[in-house]
Short mmCIF file of C-alpha atoms in Angstrom, two decimals:
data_model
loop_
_atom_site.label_atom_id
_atom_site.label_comp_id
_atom_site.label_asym_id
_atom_site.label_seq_id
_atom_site.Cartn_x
_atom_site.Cartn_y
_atom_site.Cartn_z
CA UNK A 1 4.03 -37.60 -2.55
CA UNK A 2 5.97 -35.88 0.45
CA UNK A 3 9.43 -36.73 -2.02
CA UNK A 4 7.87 -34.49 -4.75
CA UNK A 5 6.74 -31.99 -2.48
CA UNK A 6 10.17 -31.82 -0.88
CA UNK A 7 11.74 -31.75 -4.24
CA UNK A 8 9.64 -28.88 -5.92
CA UNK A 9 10.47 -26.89 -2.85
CA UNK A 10 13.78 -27.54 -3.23
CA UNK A 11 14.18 -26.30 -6.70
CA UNK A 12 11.98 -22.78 -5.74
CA UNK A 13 14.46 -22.05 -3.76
CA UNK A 14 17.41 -22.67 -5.89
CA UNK A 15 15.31 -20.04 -8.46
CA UNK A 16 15.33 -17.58 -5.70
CA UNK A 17 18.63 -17.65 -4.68
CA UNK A 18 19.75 -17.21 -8.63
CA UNK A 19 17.81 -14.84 -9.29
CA UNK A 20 19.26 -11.61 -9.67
CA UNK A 21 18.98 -8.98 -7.07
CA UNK A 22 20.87 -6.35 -8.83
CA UNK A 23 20.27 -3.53 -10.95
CA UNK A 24 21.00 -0.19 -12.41
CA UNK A 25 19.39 3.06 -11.53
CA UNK A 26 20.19 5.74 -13.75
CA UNK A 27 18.24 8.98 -15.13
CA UNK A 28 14.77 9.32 -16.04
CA UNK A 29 14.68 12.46 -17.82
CA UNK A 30 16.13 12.95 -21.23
CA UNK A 31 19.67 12.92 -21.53
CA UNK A 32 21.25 15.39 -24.31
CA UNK A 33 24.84 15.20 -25.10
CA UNK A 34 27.60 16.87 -22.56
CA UNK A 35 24.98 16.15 -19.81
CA UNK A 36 26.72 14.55 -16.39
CA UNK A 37 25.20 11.28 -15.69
CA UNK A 38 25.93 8.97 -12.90
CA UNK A 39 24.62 5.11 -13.00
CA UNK A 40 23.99 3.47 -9.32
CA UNK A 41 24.48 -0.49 -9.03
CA UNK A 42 21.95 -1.23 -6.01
CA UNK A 43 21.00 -4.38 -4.63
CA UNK A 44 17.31 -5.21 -4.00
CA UNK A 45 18.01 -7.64 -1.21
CA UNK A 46 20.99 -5.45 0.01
CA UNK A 47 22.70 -8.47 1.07
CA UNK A 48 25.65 -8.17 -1.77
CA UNK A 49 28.93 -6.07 -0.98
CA UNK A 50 29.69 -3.61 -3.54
CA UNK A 51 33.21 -3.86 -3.01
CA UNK A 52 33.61 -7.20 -5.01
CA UNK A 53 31.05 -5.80 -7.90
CA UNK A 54 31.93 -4.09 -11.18
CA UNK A 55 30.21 -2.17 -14.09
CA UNK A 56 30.41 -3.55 -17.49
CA UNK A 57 29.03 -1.89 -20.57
CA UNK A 58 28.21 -3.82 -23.67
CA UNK A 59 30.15 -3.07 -27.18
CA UNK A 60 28.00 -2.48 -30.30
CA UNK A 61 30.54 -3.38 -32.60
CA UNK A 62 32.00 -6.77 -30.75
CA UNK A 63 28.45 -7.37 -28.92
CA UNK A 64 30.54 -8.46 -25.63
CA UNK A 65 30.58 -6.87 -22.35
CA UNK A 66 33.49 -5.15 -20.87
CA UNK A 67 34.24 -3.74 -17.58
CA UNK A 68 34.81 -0.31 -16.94
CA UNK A 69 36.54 0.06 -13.62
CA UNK A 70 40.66 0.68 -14.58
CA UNK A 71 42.41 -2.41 -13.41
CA UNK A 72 42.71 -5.92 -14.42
CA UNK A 73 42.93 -7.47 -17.75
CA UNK A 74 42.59 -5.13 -20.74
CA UNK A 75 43.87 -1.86 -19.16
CA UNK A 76 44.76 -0.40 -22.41
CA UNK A 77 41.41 -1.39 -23.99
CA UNK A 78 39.09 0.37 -21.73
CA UNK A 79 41.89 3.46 -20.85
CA UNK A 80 41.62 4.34 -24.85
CA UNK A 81 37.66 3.65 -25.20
CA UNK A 82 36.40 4.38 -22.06
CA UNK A 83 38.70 7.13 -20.84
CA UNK A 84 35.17 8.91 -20.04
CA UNK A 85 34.43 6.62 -17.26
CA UNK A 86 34.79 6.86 -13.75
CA UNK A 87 34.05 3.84 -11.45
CA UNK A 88 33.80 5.05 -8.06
CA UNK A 89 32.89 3.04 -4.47
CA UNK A 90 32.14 5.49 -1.73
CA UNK A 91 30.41 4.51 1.31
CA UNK A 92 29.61 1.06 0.42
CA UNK A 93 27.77 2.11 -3.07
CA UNK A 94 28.85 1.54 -6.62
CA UNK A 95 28.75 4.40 -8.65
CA UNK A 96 29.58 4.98 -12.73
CA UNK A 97 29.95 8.67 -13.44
CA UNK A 98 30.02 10.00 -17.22
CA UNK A 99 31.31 13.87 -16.98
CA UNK A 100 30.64 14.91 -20.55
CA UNK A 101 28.30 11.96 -22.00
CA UNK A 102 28.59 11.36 -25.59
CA UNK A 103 27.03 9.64 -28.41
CA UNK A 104 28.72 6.64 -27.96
CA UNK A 105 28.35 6.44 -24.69
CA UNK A 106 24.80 5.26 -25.54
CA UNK A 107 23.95 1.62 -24.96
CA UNK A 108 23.36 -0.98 -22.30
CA UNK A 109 24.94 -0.79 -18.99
CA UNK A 110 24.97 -3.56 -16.26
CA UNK A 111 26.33 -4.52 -12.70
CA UNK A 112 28.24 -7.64 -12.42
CA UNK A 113 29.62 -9.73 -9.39
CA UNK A 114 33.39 -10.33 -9.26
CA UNK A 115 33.30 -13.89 -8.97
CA UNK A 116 32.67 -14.73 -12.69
CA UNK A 117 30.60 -18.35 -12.13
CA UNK A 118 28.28 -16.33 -10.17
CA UNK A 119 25.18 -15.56 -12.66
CA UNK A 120 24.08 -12.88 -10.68
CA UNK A 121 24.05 -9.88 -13.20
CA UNK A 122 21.93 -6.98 -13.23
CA UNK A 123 19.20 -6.37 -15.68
CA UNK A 124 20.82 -4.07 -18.66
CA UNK A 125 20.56 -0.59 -18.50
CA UNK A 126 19.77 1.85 -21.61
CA UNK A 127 21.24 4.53 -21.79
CA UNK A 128 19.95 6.96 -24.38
CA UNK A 129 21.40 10.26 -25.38
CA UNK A 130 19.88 12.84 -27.71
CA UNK A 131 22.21 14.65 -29.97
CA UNK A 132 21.57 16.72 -33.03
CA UNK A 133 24.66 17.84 -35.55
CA UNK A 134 24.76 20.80 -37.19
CA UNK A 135 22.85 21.86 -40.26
CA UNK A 136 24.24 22.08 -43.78
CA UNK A 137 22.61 23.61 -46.94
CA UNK A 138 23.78 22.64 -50.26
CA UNK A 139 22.42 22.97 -53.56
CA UNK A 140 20.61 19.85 -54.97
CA UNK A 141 21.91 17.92 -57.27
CA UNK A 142 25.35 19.46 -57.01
CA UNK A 143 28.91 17.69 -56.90
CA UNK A 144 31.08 16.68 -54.15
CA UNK A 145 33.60 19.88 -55.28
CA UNK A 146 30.49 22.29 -55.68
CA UNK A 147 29.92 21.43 -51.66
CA UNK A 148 33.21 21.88 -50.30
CA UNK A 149 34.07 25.37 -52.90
CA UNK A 150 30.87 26.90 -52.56
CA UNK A 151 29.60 29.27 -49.51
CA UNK A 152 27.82 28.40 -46.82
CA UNK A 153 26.09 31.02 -46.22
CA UNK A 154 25.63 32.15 -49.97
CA UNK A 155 24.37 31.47 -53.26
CA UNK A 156 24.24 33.67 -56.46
CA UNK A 157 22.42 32.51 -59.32
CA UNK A 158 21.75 33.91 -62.97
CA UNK A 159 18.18 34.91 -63.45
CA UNK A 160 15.58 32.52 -64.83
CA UNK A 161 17.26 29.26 -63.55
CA UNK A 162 16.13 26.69 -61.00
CA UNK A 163 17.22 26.58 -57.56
CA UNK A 164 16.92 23.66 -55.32
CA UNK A 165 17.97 23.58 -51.91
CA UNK A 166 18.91 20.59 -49.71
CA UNK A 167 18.91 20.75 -45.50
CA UNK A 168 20.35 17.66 -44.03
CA UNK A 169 21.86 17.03 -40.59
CA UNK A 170 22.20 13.88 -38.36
CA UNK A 171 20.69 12.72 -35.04
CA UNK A 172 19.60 10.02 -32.45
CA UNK A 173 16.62 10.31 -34.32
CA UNK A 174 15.31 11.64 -37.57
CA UNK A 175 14.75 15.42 -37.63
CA UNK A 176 11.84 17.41 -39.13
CA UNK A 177 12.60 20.09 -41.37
CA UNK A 178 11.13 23.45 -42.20
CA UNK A 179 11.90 26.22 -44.67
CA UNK A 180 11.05 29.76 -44.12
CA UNK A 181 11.99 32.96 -45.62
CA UNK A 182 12.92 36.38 -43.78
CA UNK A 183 9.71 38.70 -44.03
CA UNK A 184 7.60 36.06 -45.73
CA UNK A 185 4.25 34.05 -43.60
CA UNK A 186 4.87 30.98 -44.97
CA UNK A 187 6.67 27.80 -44.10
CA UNK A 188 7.57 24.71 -45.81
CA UNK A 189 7.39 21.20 -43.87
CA UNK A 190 10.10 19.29 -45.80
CA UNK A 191 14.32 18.90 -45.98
CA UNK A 192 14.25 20.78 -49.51
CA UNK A 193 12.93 23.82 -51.27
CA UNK A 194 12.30 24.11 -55.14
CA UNK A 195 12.61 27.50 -56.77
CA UNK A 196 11.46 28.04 -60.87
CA UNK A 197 12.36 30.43 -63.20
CA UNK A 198 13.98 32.44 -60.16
CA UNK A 199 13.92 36.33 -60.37
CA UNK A 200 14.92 39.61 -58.04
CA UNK A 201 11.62 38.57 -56.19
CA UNK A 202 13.27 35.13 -54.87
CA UNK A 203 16.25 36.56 -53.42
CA UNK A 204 16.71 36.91 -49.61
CA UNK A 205 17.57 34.63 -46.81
CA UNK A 206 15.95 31.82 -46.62
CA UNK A 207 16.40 29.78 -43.02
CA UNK A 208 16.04 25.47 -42.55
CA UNK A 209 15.36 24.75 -39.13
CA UNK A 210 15.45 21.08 -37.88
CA UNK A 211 13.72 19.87 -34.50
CA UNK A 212 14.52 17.02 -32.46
CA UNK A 213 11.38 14.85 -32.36
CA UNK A 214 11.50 13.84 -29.14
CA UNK A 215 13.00 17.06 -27.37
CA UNK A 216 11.30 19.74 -28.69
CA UNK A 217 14.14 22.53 -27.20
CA UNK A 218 16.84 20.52 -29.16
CA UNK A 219 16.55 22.70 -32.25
CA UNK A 220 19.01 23.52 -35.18
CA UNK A 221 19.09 26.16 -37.69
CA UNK A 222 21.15 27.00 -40.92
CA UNK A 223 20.33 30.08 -43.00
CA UNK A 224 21.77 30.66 -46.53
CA UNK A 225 21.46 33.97 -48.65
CA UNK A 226 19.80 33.99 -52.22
CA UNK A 227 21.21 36.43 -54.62
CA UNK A 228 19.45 36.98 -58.03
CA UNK A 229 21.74 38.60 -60.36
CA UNK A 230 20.75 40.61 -63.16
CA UNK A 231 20.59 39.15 -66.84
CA UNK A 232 23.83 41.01 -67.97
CA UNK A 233 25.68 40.24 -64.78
CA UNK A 234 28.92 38.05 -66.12
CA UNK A 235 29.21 34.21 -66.02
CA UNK A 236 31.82 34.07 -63.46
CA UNK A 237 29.86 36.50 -60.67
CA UNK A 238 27.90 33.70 -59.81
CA UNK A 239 28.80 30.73 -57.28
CA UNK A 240 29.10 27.63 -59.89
CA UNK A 241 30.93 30.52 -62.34
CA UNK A 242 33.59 31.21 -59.27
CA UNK A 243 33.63 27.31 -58.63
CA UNK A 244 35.05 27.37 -62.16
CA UNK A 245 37.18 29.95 -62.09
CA UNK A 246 38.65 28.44 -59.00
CA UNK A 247 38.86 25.34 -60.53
CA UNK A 248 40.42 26.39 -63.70
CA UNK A 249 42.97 28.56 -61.82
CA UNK A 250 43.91 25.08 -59.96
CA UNK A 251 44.05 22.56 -62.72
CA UNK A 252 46.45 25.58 -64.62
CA UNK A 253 48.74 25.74 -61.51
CA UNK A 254 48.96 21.94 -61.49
CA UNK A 255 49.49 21.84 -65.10
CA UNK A 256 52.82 24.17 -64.67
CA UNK A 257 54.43 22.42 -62.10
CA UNK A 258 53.90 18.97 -63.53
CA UNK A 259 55.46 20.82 -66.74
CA UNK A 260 58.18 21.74 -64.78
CA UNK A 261 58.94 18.60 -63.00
CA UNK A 262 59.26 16.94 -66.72
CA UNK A 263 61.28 19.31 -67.75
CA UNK A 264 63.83 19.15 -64.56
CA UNK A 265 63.95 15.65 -64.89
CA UNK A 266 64.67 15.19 -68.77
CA UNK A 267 67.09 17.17 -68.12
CA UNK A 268 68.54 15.20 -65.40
CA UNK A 269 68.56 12.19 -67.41
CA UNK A 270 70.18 13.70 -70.24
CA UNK A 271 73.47 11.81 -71.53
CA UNK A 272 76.68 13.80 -71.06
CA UNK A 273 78.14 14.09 -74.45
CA UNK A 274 80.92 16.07 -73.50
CA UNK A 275 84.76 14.50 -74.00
CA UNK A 276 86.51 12.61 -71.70
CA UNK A 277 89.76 12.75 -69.81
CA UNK A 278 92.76 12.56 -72.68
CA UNK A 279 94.11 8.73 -73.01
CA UNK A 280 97.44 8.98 -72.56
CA UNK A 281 97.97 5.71 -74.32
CA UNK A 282 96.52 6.29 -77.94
CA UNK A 283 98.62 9.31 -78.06
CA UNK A 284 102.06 9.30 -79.68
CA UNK A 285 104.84 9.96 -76.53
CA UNK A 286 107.74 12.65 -77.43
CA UNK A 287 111.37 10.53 -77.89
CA UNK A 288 114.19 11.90 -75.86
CA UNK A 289 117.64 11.87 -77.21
CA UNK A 290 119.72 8.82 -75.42
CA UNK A 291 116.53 7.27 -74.35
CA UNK A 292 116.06 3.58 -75.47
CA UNK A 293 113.52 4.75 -78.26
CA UNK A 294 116.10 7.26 -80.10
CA UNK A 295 118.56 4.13 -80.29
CA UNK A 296 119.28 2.92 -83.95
CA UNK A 297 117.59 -0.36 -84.85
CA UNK A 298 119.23 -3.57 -85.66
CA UNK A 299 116.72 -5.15 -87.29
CA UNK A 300 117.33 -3.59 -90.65
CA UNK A 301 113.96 -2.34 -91.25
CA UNK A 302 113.78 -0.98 -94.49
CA UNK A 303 110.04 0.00 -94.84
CA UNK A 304 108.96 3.60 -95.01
CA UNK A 305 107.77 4.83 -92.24
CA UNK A 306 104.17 5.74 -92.96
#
């Protein structure tokens, strides 16, 4: 009875002294991207020396933990993916400092011992950071080409057709939309708005805001001008008639100067028919008096000489 008494008590202590006594103390407020944030490695116990511990930050991609401080193994690594970090040790604490924190500076953070058979590691930190990008309007519906040639800030459309509009942008967390319209009461809770049978009445500016949902000051707006035109305006005053146009002018500049690269080569590759050098060899030579040809022959040829 006193052995498994002795034994038990024994093993609680082994549990205590593995347990970890490190962790992370980092922000509590919202963090939005460019903020300056600084991570602390502390010690519960305070008996570990911060000069032999390290941060390490855990990759989404690889799902392994790397350290952060610039020396050691992997220099390279960490100088070209986490050039942003600064691993400082001033009066016996451990300090990570993030000057301009980014979106992928998100993730779990944790405090580990030098001595890597020492499974003393701190409980991960997460780090969250709010970002929202920028808002972009497009028409609905429309082509990859119609996005990039069109206006941002502008859309003319014939009278009578239908106009949808599209708000998107991306975030650490799915933004809610609105639609408004300058010197109009109402507001639409959704990404798109839907326009029928459009007229002079529809046209104005017409504004998609979209709000963070968990910071309520991280807000982003795009506005985008709607311009009726009248029903004997021509086809190509309108944005998807200029799109054309552009595109037509394009295709016929392409057109030429593949036309004229055919040509300049065929050319190039054109046999010479032109004549040669003269061969001296299939032409008859001139006979010089008391040369060896103007000799008489002894052979008693009698054969005209054709």
């Amino acid at each position: 009875m006193k052995f498994s008494v002795l034994f038990i008590a024994v093993m609680v202590g082994l549990v205590r002294d593995n347990t970890a006594s490190l962790f992370v103390q980092g922000p509590t407020e919202s963090v939005m991207e460019g903020d300056r944030v600084t991570l602390e490695c502390l010690d519960s116990e305070s008996e570990t020396n911060m000069s032999s511990v390290h941060f390490e930050k855990l990759s989404r991609h690889t799902e392994m933990w790397h350290r952060l401080d610039m020396s050691g193994y992997g220099y390279y690594y960490r100088r070209c993916f986490w050039y942003d970090a600064d691993v400082t040790r001033e009066d016996g604490r451990l300090l990570l400092t993030l000057a301009k924190v980014q979106s992928w500076s998100a993730g779990m953070y944790r405090c580990m011992p030098d001595i890597t058979d020492l499974d003393n590691s701190s409980v991960p930190f997460k780090l969250t950071v709010h970002f929202l990008r920028d808002v972009s309007v497009n028409r609905a519906g429309s082509s990859t080409f119609y996005r990039y040639l069109a206006p941002e800030d502008e859309l003319r459309v014939p009278q009578g057709e239908d106009v949808e509009l599209d708000c998107s942008t991306s975030g650490s967390e799915t933004p809610t939309y609105t639609w408004l319209k300058e010197g109009e009461d109402w507001i639409i809770p959704s990404s798109k708005i839907k326009l029928k049978n459009v007229n002079e009445e529809n046209s104005g500016k017409y504004t998609c805001m979209a709000q963070h949902p968990s910071v309520s000051s991280l807000i982003k707006k795009r506005t985008i001008k709607l311009t009726v035109l009248p029903e004997e305006s021509a086809w190509y005053e309108s944005t998807t008639g200029h799109i054309y146009l552009i595109m037509g002018a394009a295709l016929a500049v392409f057109m030429v100067i593949i036309m004229a690269m055919t040509i300049f080569l065929c050319r190039r590759t054109r046999p010479n028919k032109s004549k040669g050098p003269i061969d001296d060899q299939s032409q008859t030579k001139p006979i010089y008096k008391n040369s060896v040809e103007s000799l008489n022959s002894t052979t008693g040829d009698k054969q005209p000489l054709v």
